[in-house]
C-alpha cells in the first residue's frame, strides 16, 4: 500500500481533523484522504459508506472556506476517498487557519506563507502588490540604469505605470520600493573569512539602497577579493579566481527570486578558495528541486515585475538560464559548483577555478570518479581508475592535502568524497 506523504493521508474513521488536510491540499497541491484504513494499513472499510460520504460533503462545505474543489468516491471495499484539488482562490481555511502538508503530517502555515497564499489567490506576486511604506520615493539608481540601457530618462508616471511600478489607484508597488534609493527591505550581508569561520576579515551590509545599487556594490567587493592582475608579455591581464559572470548571476537571481516576505538578508560568505550565496525562501511554489537543477531549468517568477525590469535593464541575460550558465562556465573545471536546495533557502557554492589548476591528469581522473561515485571506497576506485594501488594512494593523499577530497571512516569502511 502506498505510504502516507505530502499528497496522501489515511484515516480509520472520519474525525474533523481531516478538514485541516482538506485545507492543505486545496492550498498547496491535489491530494487524497482515504477513510477506512487502519493504523497498520489494513483495509477495514466504513459502515454505511453512503451516509458517511454525505456527512463528509456537508462538513467540507460548512467548514472550509472558500469552498474547495473536491470529489468523493466509494470503492468495492467500502473505502471512501476524498480527492481535493489545488484551488486558485487561496487561502483555503478551516476555522480561520490555513494548513499545509509537512510530509505525512498537516500543520498550520506560517504568517509569511499565509501572506503568500493571499497573493496567489489575488494572482499577484510580492513585487506587484502595493508598497506600504513612504510614498515619497526617489529613483536615481533606477533612472541611471534605465537611461544607460535605453538611452532615455524614465518619465513619471507613464514609464512607472508601463513597468508595473505604479498604479493610479494604489500608488507605488513593492517593486518600486525595492528599486528606490532608500529601499526599506532586507539587503545583502557579505562576510569575508580567512581559512575558517572563526577568522572574520571583513563584513559589509548592503541595505537602505536600491537593489540595483546592491548588485553593483556586491560586484565591486567581489572584484576586490577574487580578481587580480598578471603580466603576460607586455600586457597586464585581469584574472578571475571565481568567474564574475557566475557571481553576478547568483546575486541578481537572489534579488529577483528570493522570498521578500521573510525578514532575512541574502548572505554571501567569501573564503579564499570558494564562496557561498544563500537566498532566503527556498524555491517558488510549483518548482521542484529536480526542475530547478536541470539543464532545462524552468523559470517560475516569484517576483514577476521585478524580474522583467532586471531583464529589460540587462542585469540578467534571460530568465531561467542561471544554473545551466554556471555549469557551462565550470565545465572544464575540476572543482564544481554545489547547489543546495531546502524548504527555507537556496544556497550555491562557487569554487575557485584555479584551486586545482596544478592537478595532473591522473588526479583529475580520480576526482571525476569520486564526484560520480561518492562516497566511494578505494577498492571501487581501483576497479575503475586502472591505477596501481600505490599510485592511487599517493594521488588520493595529494587531493586530500589540497582540500579537494575528504576521507571518512577507517579500515574497510574508509570512503572518499569531494569537499563541499
Tab-separated table of C-alpha atoms in Angstrom:
chain	number	residue	atom	x	y	z
A	1	UNK	CA	0.000	0.000	0.000
A	2	UNK	CA	1.255	3.453	-0.874
A	3	UNK	CA	2.783	5.287	2.089
A	4	UNK	CA	1.313	8.455	3.514
A	5	UNK	CA	3.001	11.626	2.353
A	6	UNK	CA	2.541	15.129	1.051
A	7	UNK	CA	-0.385	14.136	-1.168
A	8	UNK	CA	-1.945	11.169	0.678
A	9	UNK	CA	-3.495	10.604	4.112
A	10	UNK	CA	-5.244	7.574	5.619
A	11	UNK	CA	-7.999	7.694	8.246
A	12	UNK	CA	-9.787	4.852	10.022
A	13	UNK	CA	-12.873	6.907	10.894
A	14	UNK	CA	-13.893	10.449	9.944
A	15	UNK	CA	-12.944	12.973	12.610
A	16	UNK	CA	-12.990	16.673	11.910
A	17	UNK	CA	-9.179	16.863	11.965
A	18	UNK	CA	-9.238	15.678	8.336
A	19	UNK	CA	-10.614	19.111	7.409
A	20	UNK	CA	-7.143	20.549	8.092
A	21	UNK	CA	-5.810	18.235	5.387
A	22	UNK	CA	-8.569	19.350	3.012
A	23	UNK	CA	-7.313	22.896	3.565
A	24	UNK	CA	-3.698	21.789	2.947
A	25	UNK	CA	-4.450	20.026	-0.340
A	26	UNK	CA	-6.573	22.920	-1.605
A	27	UNK	CA	-3.779	25.373	-0.763
A	28	UNK	CA	-0.706	23.529	-1.985
A	29	UNK	CA	-1.463	20.591	-4.236
A	30	UNK	CA	-4.008	17.952	-5.140
A	31	UNK	CA	-4.196	15.076	-2.668
A	32	UNK	CA	-6.341	12.213	-1.387
A	33	UNK	CA	-7.775	11.319	2.018
A	34	UNK	CA	-8.800	7.646	2.227
A	35	UNK	CA	-11.197	6.646	5.030
A	36	UNK	CA	-11.498	3.064	6.281
A	37	UNK	CA	-7.782	2.233	6.594
A	38	UNK	CA	-6.401	1.105	9.980
A	39	UNK	CA	-3.138	2.261	11.564
A	40	UNK	CA	-1.436	-0.934	10.374
A	41	UNK	CA	-2.599	-0.162	6.808
A	42	UNK	CA	-5.379	-2.741	6.636
A	43	UNK	CA	-8.483	-2.016	4.569
A	44	UNK	CA	-11.252	-2.112	7.180
A	45	UNK	CA	-13.871	-0.167	5.286
A	46	UNK	CA	-16.611	2.181	6.506
A	47	UNK	CA	-20.031	1.104	7.730
A	48	UNK	CA	-22.858	2.908	5.942
A	49	UNK	CA	-20.422	4.481	3.435
A	50	UNK	CA	-23.126	6.392	1.526
A	51	UNK	CA	-24.315	8.142	4.698
A	52	UNK	CA	-20.743	8.833	5.793
A	53	UNK	CA	-19.878	10.265	2.365
A	54	UNK	CA	-22.845	12.636	2.610
A	55	UNK	CA	-21.699	13.749	6.070
A	56	UNK	CA	-18.189	14.384	4.724
A	57	UNK	CA	-19.596	16.502	1.929
A	58	UNK	CA	-21.624	18.601	4.369
A	59	UNK	CA	-18.645	19.019	6.732
A	60	UNK	CA	-16.358	20.230	3.934
A	61	UNK	CA	-18.967	22.628	2.576
A	62	UNK	CA	-19.727	24.034	6.046
A	63	UNK	CA	-16.220	24.288	7.485
A	64	UNK	CA	-13.680	25.013	4.726
A	65	UNK	CA	-13.757	28.487	3.207
A	66	UNK	CA	-13.800	29.264	0.350
A	67	UNK	CA	-15.364	26.048	-0.922
A	68	UNK	CA	-12.625	23.778	-2.335
A	69	UNK	CA	-12.822	21.679	-5.488
A	70	UNK	CA	-13.210	18.052	-4.404
A	71	UNK	CA	-14.846	14.723	-5.248
A	72	UNK	CA	-15.914	11.795	-3.035
A	73	UNK	CA	-15.905	8.191	-4.201
A	74	UNK	CA	-16.672	4.778	-2.629
A	75	UNK	CA	-14.976	1.561	-3.805
A	76	UNK	CA	-15.931	-2.098	-3.523
A	77	UNK	CA	-14.170	-2.429	-0.146
A	78	UNK	CA	-16.262	0.413	1.304
A	79	UNK	CA	-13.231	2.721	1.374
A	80	UNK	CA	-14.150	6.368	0.926
A	81	UNK	CA	-11.706	8.572	-0.979
A	82	UNK	CA	-11.926	12.353	-0.827
A	83	UNK	CA	-9.832	13.875	-3.635
A	84	UNK	CA	-9.111	17.573	-3.102
A	85	UNK	CA	-7.684	19.616	-5.984
A	86	UNK	CA	-5.397	22.597	-5.616
A	87	UNK	CA	-7.504	25.719	-5.889
A	88	UNK	CA	-6.918	29.201	-7.273
A	89	UNK	CA	-8.727	31.136	-4.555
A	90	UNK	CA	-6.194	30.634	-1.769
A	91	UNK	CA	-6.038	30.688	1.187
A	92	UNK	CA	-8.476	27.859	1.945
A	93	UNK	CA	-9.040	27.874	5.702
A	94	UNK	CA	-10.523	25.614	8.354
A	95	UNK	CA	-11.725	27.586	11.384
A	96	UNK	CA	-9.876	30.635	10.111
A	97	UNK	CA	-6.494	28.883	9.747
A	98	UNK	CA	-4.762	27.763	6.560
A	99	UNK	CA	-2.836	24.488	6.563
A	100	UNK	CA	-0.117	22.708	4.596
A	101	UNK	CA	1.296	19.193	4.446
A	102	UNK	CA	4.676	18.569	6.061
A	103	UNK	CA	5.467	15.120	4.676
A	104	UNK	CA	2.795	12.898	6.305
A	105	UNK	CA	1.514	15.449	8.831
A	106	UNK	CA	-0.660	18.542	8.486
A	107	UNK	CA	0.439	21.807	10.109
A	108	UNK	CA	-0.691	25.423	10.155
A	109	UNK	CA	1.122	27.735	7.741
A	110	UNK	CA	3.408	30.486	8.998
A	111	UNK	CA	2.494	34.160	8.732
A	112	UNK	CA	4.605	34.716	5.619
A	113	UNK	CA	3.205	31.539	3.983
A	114	UNK	CA	-0.299	32.825	4.681
A	115	UNK	CA	0.548	36.154	3.029
A	116	UNK	CA	1.892	34.242	0.046
A	117	UNK	CA	-1.363	32.323	-0.231
A	118	UNK	CA	-3.283	35.610	-0.156
A	119	UNK	CA	-1.122	36.950	-3.000
A	120	UNK	CA	-1.573	33.766	-5.017
A	121	UNK	CA	-5.318	33.976	-4.555
A	122	UNK	CA	-5.191	37.530	-5.921
A	123	UNK	CA	-2.964	36.367	-8.819
A	124	UNK	CA	-0.194	38.732	-7.660
A	125	UNK	CA	3.452	38.337	-6.719
A	126	UNK	CA	5.138	40.243	-3.892
A	127	UNK	CA	6.648	42.796	-6.248
A	128	UNK	CA	3.226	43.643	-7.704
A	129	UNK	CA	1.277	44.393	-4.523
A	130	UNK	CA	1.020	47.985	-3.249
A	131	UNK	CA	4.007	49.369	-1.363
A	132	UNK	CA	3.033	50.154	2.244
A	133	UNK	CA	5.922	52.490	3.091
A	134	UNK	CA	6.607	56.176	2.443
A	135	UNK	CA	5.219	57.187	-0.963
A	136	UNK	CA	7.855	59.911	-1.471
A	137	UNK	CA	10.305	57.616	-3.249
A	138	UNK	CA	13.320	58.667	-5.307
A	139	UNK	CA	14.895	56.615	-8.101
A	140	UNK	CA	18.336	57.958	-9.034
A	141	UNK	CA	19.923	54.469	-9.357
A	142	UNK	CA	16.992	53.185	-11.390
A	143	UNK	CA	16.957	56.296	-13.611
A	144	UNK	CA	20.713	55.990	-14.252
A	145	UNK	CA	20.391	52.308	-15.196
A	146	UNK	CA	17.308	52.977	-17.330
A	147	UNK	CA	18.966	55.814	-19.252
A	148	UNK	CA	22.210	53.874	-19.638
A	149	UNK	CA	20.397	50.878	-21.106
A	150	UNK	CA	17.653	52.536	-23.147
A	151	UNK	CA	19.107	55.994	-23.791
A	152	UNK	CA	16.153	57.866	-22.268
A	153	UNK	CA	15.069	59.029	-18.835
A	154	UNK	CA	12.097	57.242	-17.235
A	155	UNK	CA	9.062	59.521	-17.125
A	156	UNK	CA	6.796	59.564	-14.084
A	157	UNK	CA	4.110	58.288	-14.005
A	158	UNK	CA	3.913	56.922	-17.573
A	159	UNK	CA	7.093	54.787	-17.534
A	160	UNK	CA	6.384	53.583	-13.994
A	161	UNK	CA	2.850	52.507	-14.904
A	162	UNK	CA	4.120	50.667	-18.002
A	163	UNK	CA	6.734	48.824	-15.904
A	164	UNK	CA	4.152	47.956	-13.201
A	165	UNK	CA	5.914	50.104	-10.627
A	166	UNK	CA	2.933	52.377	-10.091
A	167	UNK	CA	-0.850	52.249	-10.395
A	168	UNK	CA	-3.179	55.212	-10.341
A	169	UNK	CA	-5.423	53.521	-7.795
A	170	UNK	CA	-2.850	52.183	-5.315
A	171	UNK	CA	0.356	54.148	-5.963
A	172	UNK	CA	3.799	52.541	-5.910
A	173	UNK	CA	4.234	48.764	-5.897
A	174	UNK	CA	6.727	46.769	-3.843
A	175	UNK	CA	8.919	46.523	-6.960
A	176	UNK	CA	9.195	50.316	-6.855
A	177	UNK	CA	10.131	50.139	-3.170
A	178	UNK	CA	12.880	47.649	-3.972
A	179	UNK	CA	14.234	49.858	-6.772
A	180	UNK	CA	14.017	53.082	-4.774
A	181	UNK	CA	17.097	54.821	-3.371
A	182	UNK	CA	16.037	54.111	0.229
A	183	UNK	CA	14.836	50.533	-0.170
A	184	UNK	CA	13.372	49.515	3.252
A	185	UNK	CA	13.527	45.749	2.668
A	186	UNK	CA	16.305	43.359	3.858
A	187	UNK	CA	19.545	43.679	1.905
A	188	UNK	CA	22.743	41.657	1.435
A	189	UNK	CA	25.133	40.596	4.198
A	190	UNK	CA	28.666	39.915	2.912
A	191	UNK	CA	31.269	38.291	5.170
A	192	UNK	CA	34.857	37.555	4.134
A	193	UNK	CA	36.581	34.820	6.123
A	194	UNK	CA	40.151	33.599	6.384
A	195	UNK	CA	40.748	29.868	6.407
A	196	UNK	CA	37.757	29.269	8.712
A	197	UNK	CA	34.600	30.945	10.010
A	198	UNK	CA	36.473	31.848	13.194
A	199	UNK	CA	38.615	34.298	11.223
A	200	UNK	CA	36.427	37.197	10.036
A	201	UNK	CA	38.419	39.563	7.826
A	202	UNK	CA	35.630	41.858	6.656
A	203	UNK	CA	31.880	42.340	6.978
A	204	UNK	CA	29.698	44.605	4.827
A	205	UNK	CA	25.922	45.013	4.917
A	206	UNK	CA	24.295	46.459	1.807
A	207	UNK	CA	20.895	47.899	2.681
A	208	UNK	CA	18.742	51.028	2.516
A	209	UNK	CA	19.660	51.346	-1.159
A	210	UNK	CA	18.213	50.284	-4.499
A	211	UNK	CA	18.564	46.611	-5.374
A	212	UNK	CA	20.410	47.860	-8.465
A	213	UNK	CA	22.977	49.582	-6.244
A	214	UNK	CA	23.229	46.434	-4.085
A	215	UNK	CA	24.086	44.438	-7.201
A	216	UNK	CA	26.786	46.913	-8.262
A	217	UNK	CA	28.390	47.180	-4.808
A	218	UNK	CA	28.378	43.411	-4.282
A	219	UNK	CA	30.183	43.054	-7.611
A	220	UNK	CA	32.765	45.686	-6.581
A	221	UNK	CA	33.539	43.767	-3.374
A	222	UNK	CA	33.765	40.528	-5.365
A	223	UNK	CA	36.249	42.066	-7.825
A	224	UNK	CA	38.426	43.294	-4.988
A	225	UNK	CA	38.547	39.846	-3.370
A	226	UNK	CA	38.590	37.407	-6.302
A	227	UNK	CA	40.286	39.191	-9.223
A	228	UNK	CA	43.944	40.041	-9.718
A	229	UNK	CA	46.274	41.233	-12.476
A	230	UNK	CA	49.186	39.372	-14.063
A	231	UNK	CA	51.657	40.422	-16.719
A	232	UNK	CA	51.742	38.284	-19.850
A	233	UNK	CA	54.456	39.544	-22.162
A	234	UNK	CA	53.967	43.309	-22.192
A	235	UNK	CA	50.250	43.188	-21.334
A	236	UNK	CA	48.517	43.332	-17.964
A	237	UNK	CA	45.777	40.688	-17.850
A	238	UNK	CA	42.895	40.582	-15.349
A	239	UNK	CA	42.376	37.114	-13.883
A	240	UNK	CA	39.291	35.835	-12.054
A	241	UNK	CA	39.745	33.227	-9.333
A	242	UNK	CA	35.973	32.725	-9.417
A	243	UNK	CA	34.040	33.631	-12.616
A	244	UNK	CA	32.430	37.006	-12.067
A	245	UNK	CA	29.640	36.180	-14.518
A	246	UNK	CA	28.518	33.343	-12.219
A	247	UNK	CA	28.615	35.533	-9.107
A	248	UNK	CA	26.664	38.320	-10.825
A	249	UNK	CA	24.034	35.801	-11.962
A	250	UNK	CA	23.660	34.417	-8.426
A	251	UNK	CA	23.231	37.842	-6.808
A	252	UNK	CA	20.821	39.083	-9.478
A	253	UNK	CA	18.743	35.926	-9.189
A	254	UNK	CA	18.788	36.080	-5.393
A	255	UNK	CA	17.425	39.641	-5.570
A	256	UNK	CA	14.623	38.880	-8.017
A	257	UNK	CA	13.680	35.360	-6.868
A	258	UNK	CA	14.125	35.481	-3.084
A	259	UNK	CA	11.175	35.419	-0.687
A	260	UNK	CA	10.915	39.067	0.356
A	261	UNK	CA	8.271	38.320	2.986
A	262	UNK	CA	10.989	36.649	5.077
A	263	UNK	CA	12.813	39.257	7.151
A	264	UNK	CA	16.257	37.893	6.384
A	265	UNK	CA	19.140	39.169	4.281
A	266	UNK	CA	20.741	37.459	1.312
A	267	UNK	CA	24.024	36.071	2.652
A	268	UNK	CA	27.366	35.960	0.837
A	269	UNK	CA	30.218	34.085	2.531
A	270	UNK	CA	33.651	34.546	0.958
A	271	UNK	CA	36.579	32.168	1.578
A	272	UNK	CA	39.972	32.135	-0.140
A	273	UNK	CA	39.039	29.125	-2.299
A	274	UNK	CA	35.234	29.368	-2.569
A	275	UNK	CA	32.152	31.483	-1.879
A	276	UNK	CA	28.543	30.804	-0.899
A	277	UNK	CA	25.398	32.729	-1.839
A	278	UNK	CA	22.286	31.993	0.239
A	279	UNK	CA	18.902	33.195	-0.974
A	280	UNK	CA	16.077	33.157	1.635
A	281	UNK	CA	12.815	31.385	0.953
A	282	UNK	CA	13.506	28.149	-0.893
A	283	UNK	CA	12.040	27.538	-4.350
A	284	UNK	CA	8.863	29.179	-5.669
A	285	UNK	CA	5.668	27.153	-5.350
A	286	UNK	CA	5.365	24.779	-8.305
A	287	UNK	CA	9.109	24.431	-8.982
A	288	UNK	CA	10.707	21.174	-7.814
A	289	UNK	CA	14.345	20.688	-6.859
A	290	UNK	CA	14.965	18.488	-9.915
A	291	UNK	CA	13.410	21.069	-12.226
A	292	UNK	CA	15.488	23.840	-10.665
A	293	UNK	CA	18.738	21.911	-11.095
A	294	UNK	CA	18.022	20.553	-14.581
A	295	UNK	CA	19.736	21.897	-17.684
A	296	UNK	CA	16.273	22.838	-18.930
A	297	UNK	CA	15.629	24.955	-15.868
A	298	UNK	CA	12.067	26.223	-15.674
A	299	UNK	CA	11.566	29.837	-14.659
A	300	UNK	CA	8.712	30.437	-12.232
A	301	UNK	CA	8.740	34.114	-11.340
A	302	UNK	CA	8.269	34.717	-7.634
A	303	UNK	CA	8.565	38.482	-8.237
A	304	UNK	CA	7.397	38.885	-11.823
A	305	UNK	CA	7.568	42.652	-12.384
A	306	UNK	CA	10.991	42.972	-10.697
A	307	UNK	CA	12.324	40.066	-12.794
A	308	UNK	CA	11.146	41.695	-16.020
A	309	UNK	CA	12.779	45.010	-15.045
A	310	UNK	CA	16.122	43.276	-14.404
A	311	UNK	CA	15.762	41.644	-17.815
A	312	UNK	CA	14.932	44.944	-19.522
A	313	UNK	CA	17.875	46.699	-17.838
A	314	UNK	CA	20.298	43.941	-18.861
A	315	UNK	CA	21.049	42.824	-15.291
A	316	UNK	CA	20.238	39.257	-16.335
A	317	UNK	CA	20.635	37.858	-19.842
A	318	UNK	CA	17.445	35.819	-19.863
A	319	UNK	CA	15.069	34.106	-17.468
A	320	UNK	CA	15.722	30.568	-16.281
A	321	UNK	CA	19.311	30.202	-17.570
A	322	UNK	CA	21.301	30.773	-14.360
A	323	UNK	CA	22.085	27.168	-13.378
A	324	UNK	CA	22.909	25.995	-16.948
A	325	UNK	CA	25.148	29.047	-17.464
A	326	UNK	CA	27.072	28.375	-14.237
A	327	UNK	CA	27.518	24.695	-15.109
A	328	UNK	CA	28.688	25.577	-18.615
A	329	UNK	CA	31.206	28.086	-17.230
A	330	UNK	CA	32.640	25.423	-14.892
A	331	UNK	CA	32.507	22.632	-17.485
A	332	UNK	CA	36.313	22.267	-17.734
A	333	UNK	CA	36.971	22.879	-14.018
A	334	UNK	CA	37.806	20.059	-11.620
A	335	UNK	CA	36.125	21.619	-8.558
A	336	UNK	CA	32.444	22.023	-9.408
A	337	UNK	CA	29.681	24.287	-8.018
A	338	UNK	CA	27.417	22.788	-5.358
A	339	UNK	CA	23.695	23.591	-5.273
A	340	UNK	CA	21.811	23.013	-2.002
A	341	UNK	CA	18.024	23.415	-2.030
A	342	UNK	CA	15.901	23.312	1.128
A	343	UNK	CA	12.409	24.491	2.040
A	344	UNK	CA	13.769	27.687	3.598
A	345	UNK	CA	16.702	28.648	1.355
A	346	UNK	CA	18.696	28.056	-1.814
A	347	UNK	CA	22.484	28.015	-1.366
A	348	UNK	CA	25.089	27.862	-4.121
A	349	UNK	CA	28.819	27.266	-3.611
A	350	UNK	CA	31.189	28.542	-6.298
A	351	UNK	CA	34.740	27.141	-6.019
A	352	UNK	CA	37.836	28.981	-7.168
A	353	UNK	CA	38.637	27.651	-10.637
A	354	UNK	CA	42.382	27.963	-10.012
A	355	UNK	CA	42.353	25.864	-6.840
A	356	UNK	CA	43.034	22.716	-8.885
A	357	UNK	CA	44.950	24.227	-11.778
A	358	UNK	CA	48.025	22.141	-10.960
A	359	UNK	CA	46.286	18.755	-10.857
A	360	UNK	CA	47.742	16.032	-13.024
A	361	UNK	CA	45.578	14.129	-15.491
A	362	UNK	CA	45.641	11.113	-13.155
A	363	UNK	CA	44.383	13.265	-10.249
A	364	UNK	CA	41.652	14.677	-12.481
A	365	UNK	CA	40.605	11.129	-13.349
A	366	UNK	CA	40.324	10.266	-9.659
A	367	UNK	CA	38.455	13.498	-8.976
A	368	UNK	CA	35.839	12.687	-11.613
A	369	UNK	CA	35.405	9.141	-10.322
A	370	UNK	CA	34.928	10.366	-6.751
A	371	UNK	CA	32.493	13.029	-7.953
A	372	UNK	CA	30.373	10.436	-9.779
A	373	UNK	CA	30.560	7.598	-7.189
A	374	UNK	CA	30.875	9.366	-3.827
A	375	UNK	CA	31.101	8.263	-1.107
A	376	UNK	CA	33.367	5.654	-2.679
A	377	UNK	CA	35.849	3.086	-1.324
A	378	UNK	CA	39.448	2.803	-2.504
A	379	UNK	CA	38.619	-0.690	-3.830
A	380	UNK	CA	35.899	0.682	-6.112
A	381	UNK	CA	38.248	3.440	-7.246
A	382	UNK	CA	40.908	0.845	-8.099
A	383	UNK	CA	38.394	-1.125	-10.140
A	384	UNK	CA	37.548	1.969	-12.193
A	385	UNK	CA	40.753	4.017	-12.305
A	386	UNK	CA	43.162	1.474	-13.794
A	387	UNK	CA	45.896	2.763	-11.449
A	388	UNK	CA	48.280	0.780	-9.287
A	389	UNK	CA	47.286	0.748	-5.612
A	390	UNK	CA	50.396	2.647	-4.507
A	391	UNK	CA	49.915	5.271	-7.235
A	392	UNK	CA	46.251	5.737	-6.338
A	393	UNK	CA	47.066	6.110	-2.625
A	394	UNK	CA	49.667	8.780	-3.404
A	395	UNK	CA	47.278	10.673	-5.666
A	396	UNK	CA	44.452	10.488	-3.123
A	397	UNK	CA	46.695	11.873	-0.406
A	398	UNK	CA	47.582	14.744	-2.728
A	399	UNK	CA	43.917	15.558	-3.313
A	400	UNK	CA	43.296	15.467	0.436
A	401	UNK	CA	46.217	17.817	1.076
A	402	UNK	CA	44.778	20.250	-1.489
A	403	UNK	CA	41.458	20.086	0.441
A	404	UNK	CA	39.618	18.900	-2.663
A	405	UNK	CA	38.787	15.439	-1.285
A	406	UNK	CA	37.898	14.332	2.257
A	407	UNK	CA	38.403	10.873	3.784
A	408	UNK	CA	35.926	9.436	6.310
A	409	UNK	CA	35.817	6.177	8.233
A	410	UNK	CA	38.564	3.677	8.972
A	411	UNK	CA	39.756	0.385	7.520
A	412	UNK	CA	37.302	-1.288	5.124
A	413	UNK	CA	34.752	1.450	5.919
A	414	UNK	CA	37.012	4.222	4.566
A	415	UNK	CA	35.259	6.338	1.975
A	416	UNK	CA	36.270	9.311	-0.193
A	417	UNK	CA	34.060	12.291	-1.094
A	418	UNK	CA	34.519	15.755	-2.543
A	419	UNK	CA	34.830	18.580	-0.049
A	420	UNK	CA	31.761	20.831	-0.256
